[in-house]
PDB file of C-alpha atoms in Angstrom:
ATOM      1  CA  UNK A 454      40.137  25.703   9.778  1.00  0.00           C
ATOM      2  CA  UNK A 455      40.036  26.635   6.155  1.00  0.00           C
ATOM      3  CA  UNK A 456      37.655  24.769   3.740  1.00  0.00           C
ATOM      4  CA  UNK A 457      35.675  22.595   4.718  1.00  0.00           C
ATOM      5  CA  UNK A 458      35.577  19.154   3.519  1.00  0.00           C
ATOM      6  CA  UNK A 459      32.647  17.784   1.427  1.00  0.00           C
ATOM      7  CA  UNK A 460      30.354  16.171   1.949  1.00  0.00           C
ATOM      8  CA  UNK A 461      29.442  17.975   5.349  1.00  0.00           C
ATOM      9  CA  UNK A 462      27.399  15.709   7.734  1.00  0.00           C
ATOM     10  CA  UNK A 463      24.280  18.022   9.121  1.00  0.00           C
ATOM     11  CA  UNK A 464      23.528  18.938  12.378  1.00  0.00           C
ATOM     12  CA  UNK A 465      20.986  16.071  14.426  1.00  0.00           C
ATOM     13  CA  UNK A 466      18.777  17.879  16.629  1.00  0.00           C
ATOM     14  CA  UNK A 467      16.166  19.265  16.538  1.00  0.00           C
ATOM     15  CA  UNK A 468      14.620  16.769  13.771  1.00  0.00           C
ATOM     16  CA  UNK A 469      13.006  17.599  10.834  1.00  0.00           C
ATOM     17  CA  UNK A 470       8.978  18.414  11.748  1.00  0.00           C
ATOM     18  CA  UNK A 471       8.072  18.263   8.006  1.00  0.00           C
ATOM     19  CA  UNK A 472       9.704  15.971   4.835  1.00  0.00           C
ATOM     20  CA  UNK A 473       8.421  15.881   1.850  1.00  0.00           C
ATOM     21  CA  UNK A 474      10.856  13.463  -0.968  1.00  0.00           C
ATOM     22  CA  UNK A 475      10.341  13.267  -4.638  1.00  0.00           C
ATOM     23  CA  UNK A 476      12.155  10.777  -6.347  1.00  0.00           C
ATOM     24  CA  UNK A 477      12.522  12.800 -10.087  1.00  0.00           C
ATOM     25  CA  UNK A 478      12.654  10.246 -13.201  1.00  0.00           C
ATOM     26  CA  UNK A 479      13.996  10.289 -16.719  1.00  0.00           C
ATOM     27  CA  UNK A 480      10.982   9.667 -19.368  1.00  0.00           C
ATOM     28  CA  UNK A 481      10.169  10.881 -22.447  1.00  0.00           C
ATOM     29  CA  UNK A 482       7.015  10.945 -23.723  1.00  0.00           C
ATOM     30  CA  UNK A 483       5.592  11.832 -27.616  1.00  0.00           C
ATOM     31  CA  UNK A 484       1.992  11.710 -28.896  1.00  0.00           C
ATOM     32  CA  UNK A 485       0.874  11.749 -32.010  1.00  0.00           C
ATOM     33  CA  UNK A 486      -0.962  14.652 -33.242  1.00  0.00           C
ATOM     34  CA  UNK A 487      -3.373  12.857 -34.959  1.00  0.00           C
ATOM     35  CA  UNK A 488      -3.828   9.812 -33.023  1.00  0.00           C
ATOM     36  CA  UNK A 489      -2.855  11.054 -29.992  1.00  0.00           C
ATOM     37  CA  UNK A 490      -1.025   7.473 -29.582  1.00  0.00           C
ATOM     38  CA  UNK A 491       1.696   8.340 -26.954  1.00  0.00           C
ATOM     39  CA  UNK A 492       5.044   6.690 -26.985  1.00  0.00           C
ATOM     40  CA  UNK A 493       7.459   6.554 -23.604  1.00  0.00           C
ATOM     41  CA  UNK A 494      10.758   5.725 -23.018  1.00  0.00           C
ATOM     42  CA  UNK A 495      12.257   5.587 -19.498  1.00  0.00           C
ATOM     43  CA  UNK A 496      16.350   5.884 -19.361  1.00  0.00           C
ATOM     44  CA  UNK A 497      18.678   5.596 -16.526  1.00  0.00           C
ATOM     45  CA  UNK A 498      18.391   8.981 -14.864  1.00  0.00           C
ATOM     46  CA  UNK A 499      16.617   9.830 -11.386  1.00  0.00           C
ATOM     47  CA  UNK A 500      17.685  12.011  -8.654  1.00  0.00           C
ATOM     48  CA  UNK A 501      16.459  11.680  -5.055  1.00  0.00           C
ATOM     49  CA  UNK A 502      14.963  15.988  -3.949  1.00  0.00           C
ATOM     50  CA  UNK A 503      13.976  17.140  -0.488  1.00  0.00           C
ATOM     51  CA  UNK A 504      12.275  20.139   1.269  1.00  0.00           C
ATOM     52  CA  UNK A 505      12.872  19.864   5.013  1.00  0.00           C
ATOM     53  CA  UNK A 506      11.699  22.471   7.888  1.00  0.00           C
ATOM     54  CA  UNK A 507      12.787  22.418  11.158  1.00  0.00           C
ATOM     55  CA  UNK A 508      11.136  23.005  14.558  1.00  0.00           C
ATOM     56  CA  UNK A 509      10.950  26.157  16.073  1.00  0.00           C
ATOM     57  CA  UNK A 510      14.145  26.640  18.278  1.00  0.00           C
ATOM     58  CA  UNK A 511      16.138  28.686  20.419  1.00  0.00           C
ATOM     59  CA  UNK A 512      19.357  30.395  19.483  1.00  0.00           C
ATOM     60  CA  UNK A 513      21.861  28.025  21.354  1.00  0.00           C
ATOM     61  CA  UNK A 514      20.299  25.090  18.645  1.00  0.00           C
ATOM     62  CA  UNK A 515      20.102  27.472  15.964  1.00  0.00           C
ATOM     63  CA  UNK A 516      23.713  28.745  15.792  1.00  0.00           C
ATOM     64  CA  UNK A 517      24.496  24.688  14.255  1.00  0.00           C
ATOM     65  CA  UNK A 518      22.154  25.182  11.052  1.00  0.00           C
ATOM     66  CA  UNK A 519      23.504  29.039  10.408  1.00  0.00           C
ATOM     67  CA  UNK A 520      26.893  27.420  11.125  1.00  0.00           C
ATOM     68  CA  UNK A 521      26.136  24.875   8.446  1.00  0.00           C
ATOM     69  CA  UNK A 522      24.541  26.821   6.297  1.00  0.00           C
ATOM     70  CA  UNK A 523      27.633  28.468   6.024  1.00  0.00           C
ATOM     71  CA  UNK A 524      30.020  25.942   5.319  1.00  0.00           C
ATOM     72  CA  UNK A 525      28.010  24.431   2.558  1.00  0.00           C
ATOM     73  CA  UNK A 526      28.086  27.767   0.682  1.00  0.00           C
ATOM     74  CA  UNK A 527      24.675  27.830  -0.941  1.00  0.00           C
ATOM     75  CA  UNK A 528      24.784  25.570  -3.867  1.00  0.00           C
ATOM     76  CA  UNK A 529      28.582  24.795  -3.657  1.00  0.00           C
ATOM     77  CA  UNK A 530      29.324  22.253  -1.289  1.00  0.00           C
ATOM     78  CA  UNK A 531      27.714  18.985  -0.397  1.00  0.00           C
ATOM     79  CA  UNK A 532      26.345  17.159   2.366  1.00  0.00           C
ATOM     80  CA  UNK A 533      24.726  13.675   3.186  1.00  0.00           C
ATOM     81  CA  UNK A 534      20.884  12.981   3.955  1.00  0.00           C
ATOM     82  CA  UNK A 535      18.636  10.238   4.110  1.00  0.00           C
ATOM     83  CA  UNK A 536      14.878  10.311   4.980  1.00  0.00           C
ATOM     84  CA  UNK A 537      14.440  11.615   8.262  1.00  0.00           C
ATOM     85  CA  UNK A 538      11.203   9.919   9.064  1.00  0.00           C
ATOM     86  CA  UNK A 539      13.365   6.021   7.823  1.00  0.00           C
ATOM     87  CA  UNK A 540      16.334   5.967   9.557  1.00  0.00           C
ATOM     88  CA  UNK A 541      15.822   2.578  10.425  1.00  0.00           C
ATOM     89  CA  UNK A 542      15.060  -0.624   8.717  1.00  0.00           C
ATOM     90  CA  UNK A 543      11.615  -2.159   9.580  1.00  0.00           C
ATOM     91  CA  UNK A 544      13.525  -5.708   8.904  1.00  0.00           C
ATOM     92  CA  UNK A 545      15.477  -8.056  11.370  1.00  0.00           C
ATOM     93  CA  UNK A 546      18.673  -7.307   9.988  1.00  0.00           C
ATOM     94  CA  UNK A 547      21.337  -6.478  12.586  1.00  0.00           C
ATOM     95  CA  UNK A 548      24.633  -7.066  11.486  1.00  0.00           C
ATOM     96  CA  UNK A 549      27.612  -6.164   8.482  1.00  0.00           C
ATOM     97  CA  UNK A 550      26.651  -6.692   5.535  1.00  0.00           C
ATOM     98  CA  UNK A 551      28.334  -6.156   1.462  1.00  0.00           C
ATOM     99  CA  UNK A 552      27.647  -6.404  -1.959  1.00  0.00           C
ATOM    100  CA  UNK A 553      28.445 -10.051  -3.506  1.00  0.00           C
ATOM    101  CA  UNK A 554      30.007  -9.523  -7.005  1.00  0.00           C
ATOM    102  CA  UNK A 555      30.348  -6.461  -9.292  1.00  0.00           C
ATOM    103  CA  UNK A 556      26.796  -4.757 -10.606  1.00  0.00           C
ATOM    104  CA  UNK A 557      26.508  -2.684 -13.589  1.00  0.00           C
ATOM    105  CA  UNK A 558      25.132   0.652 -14.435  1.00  0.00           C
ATOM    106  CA  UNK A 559      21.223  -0.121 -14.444  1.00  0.00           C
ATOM    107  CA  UNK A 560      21.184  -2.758 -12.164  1.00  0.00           C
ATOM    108  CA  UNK A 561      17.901  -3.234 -10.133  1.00  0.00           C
ATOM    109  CA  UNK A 562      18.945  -6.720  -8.247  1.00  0.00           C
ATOM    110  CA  UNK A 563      21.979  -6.428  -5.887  1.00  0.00           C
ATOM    111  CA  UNK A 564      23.748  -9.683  -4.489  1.00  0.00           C
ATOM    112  CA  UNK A 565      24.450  -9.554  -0.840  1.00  0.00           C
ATOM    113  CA  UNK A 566      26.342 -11.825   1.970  1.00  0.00           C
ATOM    114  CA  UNK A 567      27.717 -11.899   5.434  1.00  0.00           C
ATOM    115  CA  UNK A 568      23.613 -11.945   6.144  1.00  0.00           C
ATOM    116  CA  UNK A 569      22.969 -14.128   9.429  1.00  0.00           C
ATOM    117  CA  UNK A 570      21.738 -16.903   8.829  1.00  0.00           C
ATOM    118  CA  UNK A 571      19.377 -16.971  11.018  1.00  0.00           C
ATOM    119  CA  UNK A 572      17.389 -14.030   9.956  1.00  0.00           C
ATOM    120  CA  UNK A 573      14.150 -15.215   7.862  1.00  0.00           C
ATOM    121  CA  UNK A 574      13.072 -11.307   6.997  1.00  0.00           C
ATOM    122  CA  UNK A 575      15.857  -9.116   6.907  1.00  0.00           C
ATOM    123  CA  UNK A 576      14.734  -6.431   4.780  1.00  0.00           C
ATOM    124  CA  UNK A 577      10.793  -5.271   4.711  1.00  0.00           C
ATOM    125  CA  UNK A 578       9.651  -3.352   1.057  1.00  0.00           C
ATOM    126  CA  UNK A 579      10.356   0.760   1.665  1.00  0.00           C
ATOM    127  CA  UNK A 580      13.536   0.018   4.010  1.00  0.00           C
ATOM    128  CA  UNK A 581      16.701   2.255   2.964  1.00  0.00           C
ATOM    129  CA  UNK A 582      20.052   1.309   1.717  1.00  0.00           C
ATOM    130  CA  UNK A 583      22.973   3.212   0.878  1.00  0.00           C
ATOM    131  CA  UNK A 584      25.711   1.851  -1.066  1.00  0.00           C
ATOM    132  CA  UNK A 585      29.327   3.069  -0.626  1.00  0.00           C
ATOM    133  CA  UNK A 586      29.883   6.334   2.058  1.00  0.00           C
ATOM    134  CA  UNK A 587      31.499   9.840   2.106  1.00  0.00           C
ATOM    135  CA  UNK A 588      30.874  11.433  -1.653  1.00  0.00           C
ATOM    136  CA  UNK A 589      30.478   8.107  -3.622  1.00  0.00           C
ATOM    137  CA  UNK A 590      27.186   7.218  -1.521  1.00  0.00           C
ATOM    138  CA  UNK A 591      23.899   6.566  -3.004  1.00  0.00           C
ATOM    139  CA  UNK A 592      20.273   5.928  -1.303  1.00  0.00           C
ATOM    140  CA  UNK A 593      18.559   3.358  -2.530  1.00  0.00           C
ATOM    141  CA  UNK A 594      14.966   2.200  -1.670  1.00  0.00           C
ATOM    142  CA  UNK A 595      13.896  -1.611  -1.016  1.00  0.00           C
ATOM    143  CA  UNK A 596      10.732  -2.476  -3.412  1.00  0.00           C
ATOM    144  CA  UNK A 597      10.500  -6.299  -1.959  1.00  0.00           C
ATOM    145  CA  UNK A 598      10.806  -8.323   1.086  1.00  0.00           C
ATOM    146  CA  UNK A 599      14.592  -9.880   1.713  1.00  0.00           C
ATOM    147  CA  UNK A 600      15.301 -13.357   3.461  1.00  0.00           C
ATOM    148  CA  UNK A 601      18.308 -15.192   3.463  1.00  0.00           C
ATOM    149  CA  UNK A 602      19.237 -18.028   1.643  1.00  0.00           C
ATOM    150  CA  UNK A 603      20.326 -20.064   4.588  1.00  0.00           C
ATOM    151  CA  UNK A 604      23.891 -19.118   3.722  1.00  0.00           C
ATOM    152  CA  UNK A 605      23.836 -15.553   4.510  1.00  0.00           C
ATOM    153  CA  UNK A 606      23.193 -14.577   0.696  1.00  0.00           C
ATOM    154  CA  UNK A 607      20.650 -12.984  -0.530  1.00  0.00           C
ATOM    155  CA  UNK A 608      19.239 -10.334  -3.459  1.00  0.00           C
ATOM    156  CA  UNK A 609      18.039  -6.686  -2.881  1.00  0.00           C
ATOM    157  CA  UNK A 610      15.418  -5.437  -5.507  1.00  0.00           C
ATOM    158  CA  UNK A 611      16.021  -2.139  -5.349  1.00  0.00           C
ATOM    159  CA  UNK A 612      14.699   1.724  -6.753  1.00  0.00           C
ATOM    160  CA  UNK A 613      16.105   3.570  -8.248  1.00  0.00           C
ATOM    161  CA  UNK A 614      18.297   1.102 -10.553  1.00  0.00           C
ATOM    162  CA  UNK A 615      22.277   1.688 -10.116  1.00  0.00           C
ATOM    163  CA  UNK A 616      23.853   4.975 -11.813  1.00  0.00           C
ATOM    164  CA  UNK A 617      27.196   3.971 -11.296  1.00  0.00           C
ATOM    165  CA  UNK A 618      28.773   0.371 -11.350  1.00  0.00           C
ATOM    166  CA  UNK A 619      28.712  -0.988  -7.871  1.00  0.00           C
ATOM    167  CA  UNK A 620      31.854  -3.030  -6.938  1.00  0.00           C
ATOM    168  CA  UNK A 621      32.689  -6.351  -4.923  1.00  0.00           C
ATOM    169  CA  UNK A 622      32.536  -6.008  -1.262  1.00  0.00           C
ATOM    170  CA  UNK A 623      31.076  -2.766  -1.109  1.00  0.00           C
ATOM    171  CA  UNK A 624      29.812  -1.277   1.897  1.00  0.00           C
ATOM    172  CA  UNK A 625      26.193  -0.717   2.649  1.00  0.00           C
ATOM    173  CA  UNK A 626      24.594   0.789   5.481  1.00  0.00           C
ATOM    174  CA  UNK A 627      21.603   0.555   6.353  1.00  0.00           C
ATOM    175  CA  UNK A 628      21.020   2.340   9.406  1.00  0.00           C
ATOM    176  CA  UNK A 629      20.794   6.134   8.916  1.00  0.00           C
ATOM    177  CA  UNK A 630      21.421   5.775   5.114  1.00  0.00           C
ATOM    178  CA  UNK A 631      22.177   8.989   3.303  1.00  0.00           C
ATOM    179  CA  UNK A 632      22.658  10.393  -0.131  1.00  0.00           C
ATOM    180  CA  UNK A 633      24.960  13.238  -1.211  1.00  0.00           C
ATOM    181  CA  UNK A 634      22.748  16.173  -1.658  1.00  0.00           C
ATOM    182  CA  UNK A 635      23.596  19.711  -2.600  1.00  0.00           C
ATOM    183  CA  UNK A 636      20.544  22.990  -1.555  1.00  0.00           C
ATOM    184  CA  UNK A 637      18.795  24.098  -4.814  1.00  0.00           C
ATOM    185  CA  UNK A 638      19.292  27.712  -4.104  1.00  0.00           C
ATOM    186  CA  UNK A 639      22.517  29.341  -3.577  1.00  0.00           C
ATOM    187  CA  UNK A 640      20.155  31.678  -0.742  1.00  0.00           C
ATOM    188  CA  UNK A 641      19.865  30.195   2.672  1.00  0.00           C
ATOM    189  CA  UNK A 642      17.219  31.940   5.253  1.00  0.00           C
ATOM    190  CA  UNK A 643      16.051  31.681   8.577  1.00  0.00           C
ATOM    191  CA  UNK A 644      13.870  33.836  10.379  1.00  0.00           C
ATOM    192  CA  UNK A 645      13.262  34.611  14.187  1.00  0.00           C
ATOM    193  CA  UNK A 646      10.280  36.151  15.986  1.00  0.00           C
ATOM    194  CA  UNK A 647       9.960  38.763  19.078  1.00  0.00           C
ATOM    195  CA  UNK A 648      10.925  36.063  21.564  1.00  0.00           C
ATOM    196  CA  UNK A 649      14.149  34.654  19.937  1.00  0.00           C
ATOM    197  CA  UNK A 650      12.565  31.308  18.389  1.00  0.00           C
ATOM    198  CA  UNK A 651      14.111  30.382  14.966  1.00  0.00           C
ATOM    199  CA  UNK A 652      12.791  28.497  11.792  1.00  0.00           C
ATOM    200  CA  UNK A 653      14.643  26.885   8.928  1.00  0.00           C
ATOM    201  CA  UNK A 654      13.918  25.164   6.299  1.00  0.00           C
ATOM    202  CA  UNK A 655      15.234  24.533   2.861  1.00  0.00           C
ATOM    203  CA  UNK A 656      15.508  22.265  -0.464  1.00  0.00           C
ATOM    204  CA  UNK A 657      18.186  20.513  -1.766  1.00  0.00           C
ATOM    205  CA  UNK A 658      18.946  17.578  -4.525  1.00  0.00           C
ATOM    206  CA  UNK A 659      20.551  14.556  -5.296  1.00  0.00           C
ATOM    207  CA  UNK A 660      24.464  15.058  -6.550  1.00  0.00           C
ATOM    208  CA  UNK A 661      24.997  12.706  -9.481  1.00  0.00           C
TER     209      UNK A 661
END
């Protein structure tokens, strides 16, 4: 089998019991010593973090994560992840969709089509995107409602802005998005008790 190839996709069952996400931003902040007058200044970076635990399970459901966990080699390899408690959108959209036009680095409004027409709400404000797949993908959150222009067009204010240029006719996927994550700590434990029940959790972090 040899070495795997990145970005692993995780095991599905049992889901996550506990999620906690922190969406980490790029400010810098001075204050005067004398005034204390503060001055901020916000730049492009942020990095989507996660620390997951898993259900208590038996062995036969346990061997997938400590397989995993193996493959991904601590802080080596990668794998995609989306929030496990968003998988799907709360809006009617229900079929393809891609990105209308090139967007820069820093964008926050992306330019969709192939939208039905018909749809009058197809994205609600906290729904999921992810842009691109395998290891270009990026998770991106929706901070307005979305309706169609009539045409099958319409704009995605989204959070964070863009970190890399977005191209013409990009994918995006919107059910089960993911980011490519990597675990913070190179050490990976589970534990088991006198009756063979397992628990697993860990942290990991965007890969930019």
């Amino acid at each position: 089998m040899g070495q795997p190839t990145y970005p692993l996709q995780m095991p599905t069952t049992p889901n996550f019991v506990r999620s906690e996400w922190t969406i980490r931003r790029a400010v810098a902040t001075t204050q005067s010593p004398f005034t204390f007058g503060t001055q901020s200044a916000k730049y492009t970076g942020s990095q989507w973090l996660a620390s997951v635990s898993l259900p208590p399970m038996k062995r036969e459901q346990a061997v997938e994560w400590q397989s995993f966990f193996m493959q991904v080699n601590g802080g080596f390899g990668t794998f995609l992840m989306g929030d496990p408690d968003a998988l799907s959108v709360r809006g009617t959209i229900s079929n393809t969709i891609a990105v209308n036009g090139s967007h820069a680095v820093g964008a926050y409004d992306i330019t969709i089509d192939g939208a039905d027409t018909s749809e009058s709400q197809l994205f609600k404000k906290g729904d999921y995107v992810q842009f691109n797949s395998g290891a270009t993908s990026k998770l991106h959150m929706i901070i307005a409602d979305v309706a169609s222009d009539g045409s099958g067009n319409a704009t995605l204010t989204i959070e964070p802005s863009l970190s890399a240029v977005l191209a013409d006719d990009a994918t995006i996927t919107y059910s089960s998005p993911k980011a490519v994550m990597r675990m913070t700590s190179n050490d990976l434990t589970w534990s088991a008790n006198h009756i063979s029940l397992y628990g697993v959790s860990f942290s990991c972090e965007e890969v930019l």
